[in-house]
């Protein structure tokens, strides 16, 4: 399933992330995992999983003036999320960003290319950009020859992102690994 299937907020939080953070109902969390097979370990744009957000809420509840019932609910939620991730690991659907491999598909990309995009600050879309380039037969050697027009043709439409990539290429040429 892709992001088009599961709605996300501006930080990349799925419904499971939000339910885990608010812990409004264990039934909602169980429903999202069982019915939609959402992975509690899937990370939002900031790198936090549903488990991480539930743990964060638990820590905040322990430090704050939360009633003991709230702390025990959060503890049960954390344990449930961890248990469900392990129990359903083979059946879970991983939510993917646009350009990432969907269930049953294999996409090849260079780890060096991903590291390049991460190094220039495009961490959340590094795999997607690396896949776009790999699908168009652009390797690390060819990356040094890519122009602004070519990046636009590859579907990288935001001028700020293209400029960041081109500046990263110039810096990489000056100081190769």
C-alpha positions as semicolon CSV with decimal commas, in nm:
position;residue;x (nm);y (nm);z (nm)
1;X;0,000;0,000;0,000
2;X;0,120;0,351;-0,066
3;X;0,065;0,685;0,095
4;X;-0,225;0,733;-0,142
5;X;-0,404;0,449;0,039
6;X;-0,336;0,559;0,398
7;X;-0,384;0,926;0,481
8;X;-0,092;1,098;0,652
9;X;-0,060;1,428;0,830
10;X;0,212;1,685;0,752
11;X;0,470;1,495;0,958
12;X;0,401;1,163;0,788
13;X;0,199;1,022;1,076
14;X;-0,045;0,749;0,979
15;X;-0,371;0,685;1,162
16;X;-0,182;0,428;1,369
17;X;0,080;0,688;1,470
18;X;-0,192;0,928;1,581
19;X;-0,390;0,661;1,767
20;X;-0,071;0,540;1,937
21;X;0,023;0,892;2,046
22;X;-0,319;0,983;2,181
23;X;-0,409;0,634;2,311
24;X;-0,773;0,727;2,289
25;X;-0,870;0,363;2,255
26;X;-0,682;0,035;2,245
27;X;-0,964;-0,095;2,025
28;X;-0,878;0,159;1,754
29;X;-0,512;0,057;1,758
30;X;-0,603;-0,312;1,742
31;X;-0,846;-0,246;1,457
32;X;-0,587;-0,055;1,249
33;X;-0,330;-0,331;1,295
34;X;-0,564;-0,626;1,239
35;X;-0,792;-0,487;0,969
36;X;-0,548;-0,275;0,768
37;X;-0,238;-0,473;0,873
38;X;-0,053;-0,151;0,949
39;X;0,301;-0,201;1,075
40;X;0,364;-0,049;1,421
41;X;0,734;-0,018;1,330
42;X;0,674;0,193;1,017
43;X;0,837;0,534;1,062
44;X;0,696;0,879;0,991
45;X;0,894;1,155;0,816
46;X;1,070;1,235;1,144
47;X;1,180;0,873;1,189
48;X;0,941;0,785;1,472
49;X;0,735;0,465;1,471
50;X;0,399;0,413;1,639
51;X;0,584;0,226;1,912
52;X;0,820;0,523;1,960
53;X;0,527;0,764;1,989
54;X;0,350;0,540;2,241
55;X;0,670;0,515;2,447
56;X;0,709;0,894;2,430
57;X;0,352;0,937;2,556
58;X;0,421;0,688;2,835
59;X;0,735;0,877;2,942
60;X;0,545;1,207;2,938
61;X;0,265;1,054;3,145
62;X;0,512;0,919;3,401
63;X;0,682;1,259;3,434
64;X;0,361;1,461;3,435
65;X;0,066;1,454;3,665
66;X;-0,121;1,188;3,471
67;X;-0,349;0,956;3,662
68;X;-0,217;0,602;3,721
69;X;-0,487;0,463;3,491
70;X;-0,347;0,666;3,198
71;X;0,005;0,536;3,267
72;X;-0,118;0,176;3,278
73;X;-0,317;0,225;2,954
74;X;-0,007;0,359;2,779
75;X;0,207;0,075;2,915
76;X;-0,046;-0,176;2,780
77;X;-0,046;0,003;2,444
78;X;0,334;-0,010;2,414
79;X;0,337;-0,380;2,499
80;X;0,056;-0,448;2,252
81;X;0,227;-0,262;1,967
82;X;0,555;-0,443;2,023
83;X;0,380;-0,782;2,048
84;X;0,170;-0,722;1,735
85;X;0,471;-0,619;1,530
86;X;0,649;-0,943;1,618
87;X;0,338;-1,162;1,579
88;X;0,226;-1,023;1,245
89;X;0,566;-0,947;1,093
90;X;0,502;-1,163;0,786
91;X;0,148;-1,037;0,724
92;X;0,193;-0,666;0,782
93;X;0,163;-0,417;0,500
94;X;0,440;-0,162;0,499
95;X;0,323;0,184;0,407
96;X;0,559;0,320;0,143
97;X;0,649;0,662;0,020
98;X;0,587;0,743;-0,344
99;X;0,856;0,568;-0,547
100;X;0,929;0,304;-0,287
101;X;0,869;-0,064;-0,354
102;X;0,516;-0,182;-0,296
103;X;0,430;-0,532;-0,178
104;X;0,555;-0,787;-0,431
105;X;0,771;-0,539;-0,620
106;X;1,146;-0,506;-0,613
107;X;1,316;-0,177;-0,684
108;X;1,692;-0,156;-0,718
109;X;1,888;0,148;-0,610
110;X;2,239;0,228;-0,498
111;X;2,312;0,262;-0,128
112;X;2,581;0,514;-0,221
113;X;2,317;0,718;-0,400
114;X;2,090;0,705;-0,093
115;X;2,379;0,818;0,127
116;X;2,446;1,106;-0,114
117;X;2,087;1,230;-0,080
118;X;2,095;1,185;0,298
119;X;2,422;1,377;0,320
120;X;2,275;1,678;0,138
121;X;1,973;1,684;0,368
122;X;1,710;1,502;0,162
123;X;1,678;1,214;0,407
124;X;1,303;1,159;0,388
125;X;1,307;1,119;0,009
126;X;1,657;0,971;-0,035
127;X;1,536;0,625;-0,140
128;X;1,275;0,767;-0,375
129;X;1,527;0,991;-0,552
130;X;1,784;0,709;-0,570
131;X;1,519;0,484;-0,727
132;X;1,421;0,749;-0,982
133;X;1,782;0,781;-1,090
134;X;1,839;0,404;-1,094
135;X;1,525;0,350;-1,304
136;X;1,676;0,590;-1,557
137;X;2,017;0,418;-1,550
138;X;2,193;0,699;-1,364
139;X;2,464;0,566;-1,135
140;X;2,705;0,757;-0,909
141;X;2,937;0,823;-1,203
142;X;2,650;0,955;-1,413
143;X;2,519;1,164;-1,125
144;X;2,807;1,405;-1,175
145;X;2,678;1,479;-1,525
146;X;2,311;1,537;-1,437
147;X;2,171;1,881;-1,519
148;X;1,879;2,081;-1,384
149;X;1,672;2,002;-1,694
150;X;1,739;1,629;-1,656
151;X;1,637;1,636;-1,289
152;X;1,312;1,804;-1,391
153;X;1,255;1,540;-1,660
154;X;1,305;1,271;-1,394
155;X;1,014;1,417;-1,200
156;X;1,206;1,620;-0,943
157;X;0,996;1,931;-0,991
158;X;1,073;2,145;-0,686
159;X;1,341;2,396;-0,780
160;X;1,478;2,409;-0,425
161;X;1,529;2,033;-0,423
162;X;1,692;2,042;-0,766
163;X;1,924;2,324;-0,656
164;X;2,016;2,130;-0,342
165;X;2,096;1,821;-0,551
166;X;2,303;2,023;-0,800
167;X;2,494;2,194;-0,517
168;X;2,551;1,853;-0,359
169;X;2,688;1,725;-0,692
170;X;2,925;2,024;-0,718
171;X;3,046;1,967;-0,361
172;X;3,081;1,594;-0,424
173;X;3,296;1,661;-0,731
174;X;3,524;1,888;-0,525
175;X;3,551;1,648;-0,231
176;X;3,472;1,291;-0,345
177;X;3,451;1,020;-0,080
